[in-house]
Tab-separated table of C-alpha atoms in Angstrom:
chain	number	residue	atom	x	y	z
A	1	MET	CA	5.130	21.317	11.157
A	2	ASN	CA	4.340	23.972	8.578
A	3	LYS	CA	3.579	23.920	4.863
A	4	THR	CA	7.116	24.877	3.847
A	5	ILE	CA	8.697	21.996	5.729
A	6	ARG	CA	6.206	19.500	4.310
A	7	GLN	CA	7.039	20.786	0.840
A	8	GLN	CA	10.744	20.272	1.518
A	9	ILE	CA	10.168	16.759	2.868
A	10	PHE	CA	8.432	15.579	-0.273
A	11	ALA	CA	10.839	17.409	-2.555
A	12	ARG	CA	13.687	15.461	-0.964
A	13	LEU	CA	11.837	12.153	-1.061
A	14	GLN	CA	11.150	12.758	-4.756
A	15	ALA	CA	14.776	13.639	-5.480
A	16	HIS	CA	15.900	10.492	-3.681
A	17	ASN	CA	13.372	8.260	-5.506
A	18	PRO	CA	11.796	9.996	-8.540
A	19	HIS	CA	9.541	7.121	-9.597
A	20	PRO	CA	8.396	5.137	-6.560
A	21	THR	CA	6.010	2.219	-6.867
A	22	THR	CA	4.753	-0.802	-4.984
A	23	GLU	CA	7.087	-3.716	-4.357
A	24	LEU	CA	4.269	-6.148	-5.110
A	25	GLU	CA	4.686	-7.765	-8.543
A	26	TYR	CA	1.729	-7.565	-10.938
A	27	ASP	CA	0.833	-6.997	-14.573
A	28	THR	CA	-2.850	-6.016	-14.379
A	29	PRO	CA	-5.222	-4.273	-11.950
A	30	PHE	CA	-6.694	-7.698	-11.125
A	31	GLN	CA	-3.299	-9.108	-10.198
A	32	LEU	CA	-2.555	-6.042	-8.074
A	33	LEU	CA	-5.880	-6.441	-6.279
A	34	ILE	CA	-5.179	-10.087	-5.474
A	35	ALA	CA	-1.601	-9.319	-4.407
A	36	VAL	CA	-2.798	-6.601	-2.028
A	37	LEU	CA	-5.469	-8.934	-0.620
A	38	LEU	CA	-2.781	-11.535	0.027
A	39	SER	CA	-0.379	-9.020	1.578
A	40	ALA	CA	-2.387	-8.393	4.758
A	41	GLN	CA	-0.202	-9.443	7.701
A	42	ALA	CA	2.340	-10.795	5.215
A	43	THR	CA	5.473	-9.455	3.546
A	44	ASP	CA	5.622	-8.326	-0.068
A	45	VAL	CA	8.530	-10.744	-0.554
A	46	GLY	CA	6.413	-13.663	0.602
A	47	VAL	CA	3.453	-12.620	-1.537
A	48	ASN	CA	5.625	-12.187	-4.635
A	49	LYS	CA	7.112	-15.645	-4.169
A	50	ALA	CA	3.619	-17.158	-4.230
A	51	THR	CA	2.111	-15.008	-6.971
A	52	ARG	CA	4.973	-15.563	-9.420
A	53	VAL	CA	3.686	-19.121	-9.747
A	54	LEU	CA	-0.012	-18.369	-9.188
A	55	PHE	CA	-0.266	-15.647	-11.836
A	56	GLN	CA	1.290	-17.916	-14.457
A	57	VAL	CA	-1.530	-20.402	-13.898
A	58	ALA	CA	-4.370	-18.015	-13.051
A	59	PRO	CA	-3.667	-14.495	-14.313
A	60	THR	CA	-7.340	-13.530	-14.769
A	61	PRO	CA	-10.531	-13.717	-12.661
A	62	ASP	CA	-12.050	-16.547	-14.710
A	63	LYS	CA	-8.940	-18.709	-14.482
A	64	MET	CA	-8.497	-18.049	-10.780
A	65	TYR	CA	-12.172	-18.734	-10.104
A	66	ALA	CA	-11.793	-22.051	-11.904
A	67	LEU	CA	-9.187	-23.116	-9.335
A	68	GLY	CA	-11.737	-23.025	-6.540
A	69	VAL	CA	-10.867	-22.340	-2.921
A	70	ALA	CA	-8.904	-25.559	-2.396
A	71	GLY	CA	-7.019	-25.093	-5.652
A	72	LEU	CA	-6.045	-21.537	-4.775
A	73	GLU	CA	-4.999	-22.563	-1.270
A	74	ALA	CA	-2.357	-24.828	-2.755
A	75	TYR	CA	-0.616	-21.824	-4.334
A	76	ILE	CA	-0.810	-19.466	-1.353
A	77	LYS	CA	-0.410	-21.782	1.649
A	78	THR	CA	2.966	-20.192	2.498
A	79	ILE	CA	1.144	-16.896	3.210
A	80	GLY	CA	-0.433	-16.155	6.580
A	81	LEU	CA	-4.230	-16.503	6.854
A	82	TYR	CA	-4.197	-18.274	3.496
A	83	ARG	CA	-7.501	-20.099	4.004
A	84	THR	CA	-9.462	-16.895	4.603
A	85	LYS	CA	-7.595	-15.140	1.809
A	86	ALA	CA	-8.371	-17.967	-0.616
A	87	LYS	CA	-12.103	-17.767	0.184
A	88	ASN	CA	-12.121	-13.985	-0.201
A	89	SER	CA	-10.128	-14.108	-3.447
A	90	ILE	CA	-12.379	-16.708	-5.080
A	91	GLU	CA	-15.508	-14.810	-4.044
A	92	THR	CA	-13.921	-11.619	-5.364
A	93	CYS	CA	-13.347	-13.351	-8.705
A	94	ARG	CA	-16.993	-14.433	-8.773
A	95	ILE	CA	-18.221	-10.898	-8.131
A	96	LEU	CA	-15.869	-9.397	-10.724
A	97	LEU	CA	-17.132	-11.856	-13.326
A	98	ALA	CA	-20.809	-11.498	-12.396
A	99	GLN	CA	-21.011	-7.761	-11.798
A	100	HIS	CA	-18.060	-6.072	-13.500
A	101	GLY	CA	-17.401	-8.003	-16.699
A	102	GLY	CA	-14.258	-9.507	-15.235
A	103	GLU	CA	-12.674	-6.084	-14.725
A	104	VAL	CA	-11.549	-4.417	-11.507
A	105	PRO	CA	-13.879	-1.461	-10.886
A	106	GLU	CA	-12.374	2.023	-10.657
A	107	SER	CA	-14.681	2.932	-7.801
A	108	ARG	CA	-14.046	2.991	-4.065
A	109	GLU	CA	-17.565	1.826	-3.268
A	110	ALA	CA	-17.389	-1.115	-5.670
A	111	LEU	CA	-13.929	-2.090	-4.456
A	112	GLU	CA	-14.909	-1.978	-0.792
A	113	ALA	CA	-17.896	-4.200	-1.585
A	114	LEU	CA	-15.475	-7.014	-2.485
A	115	PRO	CA	-14.695	-9.588	0.238
A	116	GLY	CA	-11.639	-8.696	2.287
A	117	VAL	CA	-11.242	-5.303	0.640
A	118	GLY	CA	-11.200	-2.429	3.103
A	119	ARG	CA	-10.355	1.223	2.685
A	120	LYS	CA	-6.590	0.628	2.684
A	121	THR	CA	-6.717	-2.008	-0.066
A	122	ALA	CA	-9.098	0.116	-2.118
A	123	ASN	CA	-6.744	3.093	-1.797
A	124	VAL	CA	-3.771	1.031	-2.984
A	125	VAL	CA	-5.650	-0.199	-6.049
A	126	LEU	CA	-7.077	3.227	-6.883
A	127	ASN	CA	-3.648	4.850	-6.551
A	128	THR	CA	-1.372	2.250	-8.104
A	129	ALA	CA	-3.607	0.742	-10.783
A	130	PHE	CA	-5.683	3.777	-11.736
A	131	GLY	CA	-3.588	6.800	-10.791
A	132	HIS	CA	-5.902	8.320	-8.196
A	133	PRO	CA	-4.167	10.590	-5.631
A	134	THR	CA	-5.197	8.408	-2.693
A	135	ILE	CA	-3.041	7.522	0.307
A	136	ALA	CA	-3.325	4.084	1.894
A	137	VAL	CA	-2.180	4.270	5.502
A	138	ASP	CA	-0.524	1.065	6.687
A	139	THR	CA	1.624	0.553	9.790
A	140	HIS	CA	4.687	2.097	8.097
A	141	ILE	CA	2.901	5.252	6.961
A	142	PHE	CA	1.112	5.570	10.300
A	143	ARG	CA	4.466	5.385	12.112
A	144	VAL	CA	6.287	7.811	9.808
A	145	SER	CA	3.447	10.334	9.868
A	146	ASN	CA	3.331	10.338	13.661
A	147	ARG	CA	7.053	10.054	14.350
A	148	THR	CA	8.058	12.885	12.020
A	149	ARG	CA	4.911	14.885	12.943
A	150	LEU	CA	4.155	15.179	9.248
A	151	ALA	CA	0.534	14.214	9.854
A	152	PRO	CA	0.021	12.977	13.407
A	153	GLY	CA	-3.141	11.114	14.265
A	154	LYS	CA	-4.523	8.627	16.761
A	155	ASP	CA	-5.758	6.189	14.108
A	156	VAL	CA	-5.159	5.387	10.445
A	157	ARG	CA	-8.181	7.322	9.192
A	158	GLU	CA	-7.122	10.505	10.984
A	159	VAL	CA	-3.628	10.167	9.533
A	160	GLU	CA	-5.056	9.552	6.055
A	161	ASP	CA	-7.319	12.598	6.270
A	162	LYS	CA	-4.444	14.799	7.455
A	163	LEU	CA	-2.100	13.537	4.734
A	164	LEU	CA	-4.726	14.295	2.094
A	165	ARG	CA	-4.950	17.835	3.490
A	166	PHE	CA	-1.249	18.444	4.108
A	167	VAL	CA	0.611	16.740	1.246
A	168	PRO	CA	1.241	19.289	-1.534
A	169	ALA	CA	-0.864	18.514	-4.592
A	170	GLU	CA	2.101	17.876	-6.886
A	171	TYR	CA	3.363	15.098	-4.589
A	172	LYS	CA	0.052	13.452	-3.653
A	173	GLN	CA	0.106	10.811	-6.389
A	174	ASP	CA	3.370	9.277	-5.133
A	175	ALA	CA	3.177	10.167	-1.430
A	176	HIS	CA	1.887	6.714	-0.450
A	177	HIS	CA	4.875	4.953	-1.984
A	178	TRP	CA	7.478	7.399	-0.669
A	179	LEU	CA	6.205	7.127	2.881
A	180	ILE	CA	5.804	3.349	2.930
A	181	LEU	CA	9.289	2.783	1.503
A	182	HIS	CA	10.760	5.318	3.923
A	183	GLY	CA	9.104	3.522	6.829
A	184	ARG	CA	10.105	0.090	5.592
A	185	TYR	CA	13.799	0.799	4.996
A	186	VAL	CA	14.794	3.946	6.903
A	187	CYS	CA	12.307	5.042	9.548
A	188	LYS	CA	11.995	1.512	10.885
A	189	ALA	CA	9.875	0.574	13.875
A	190	ARG	CA	12.462	-0.534	16.404
A	191	LYS	CA	15.334	1.733	15.453
A	192	PRO	CA	15.030	4.450	12.812
A	193	ASP	CA	18.153	4.844	10.699
A	194	CYS	CA	18.387	8.587	11.188
A	195	GLU	CA	21.989	8.773	9.984
A	196	ARG	CA	21.000	7.961	6.403
A	197	CYS	CA	17.621	9.687	6.446
A	198	VAL	CA	17.260	12.367	3.756
A	199	ILE	CA	14.717	14.302	5.839
A	200	ALA	CA	16.347	13.940	9.270
A	201	ASP	CA	16.850	17.678	9.783
A	202	LEU	CA	13.198	18.353	8.923
A	203	CYS	CA	11.807	15.587	11.138
A	204	GLU	CA	10.358	16.494	14.543
A	205	TYR	CA	10.963	13.104	16.200
A	206	PRO	CA	12.174	14.069	19.696
A	207	ALA	CA	14.289	10.947	20.187
A	208	LYS	CA	16.339	11.177	16.987
A	209	PRO	CA	20.066	10.931	17.744
A	210	LEU	CA	21.075	13.974	15.738
């Protein structure tokens, strides 16, 4: 796949969805961070259902920390791995209060030092909360990048590095959201919906029925 085709792919994705964003519901960088922590191996729908209630009671690190692990578990028990996520979230609140004045740091190193926060979560927060042109590669983006041959790679880090090199600069800020939404609703795992794909003719997937 060459530079011109990549440019066309993102131009079409932008035309189809000019202002993409996460489907997680949040009002502050802290709430986004917690929502992303909770979303591992869970759906955004399930996380939103829990956080709509949780964030009314504990919208800030100090209020969430006051719940304690058991108190937080009660709000997120419908989410997979909720016990581990509750421990990580409460410890994250403690660190934010003790080391960052209760604010989410705008630094990859500081974010990745928080419990349960890996590179993908840090990239989501940096991109969505702070406007950094990062790309968080999840299963959807990994699949789309390999299937279309936009940025093929054997692991998520290779795909991320290639996307950062290949995505045209003017599209890099929103590339994460375009690709994840495309993978979630169109280029689905079991059966891609090629008939309603806006980039089908540019895609290099050998098995596409077109």
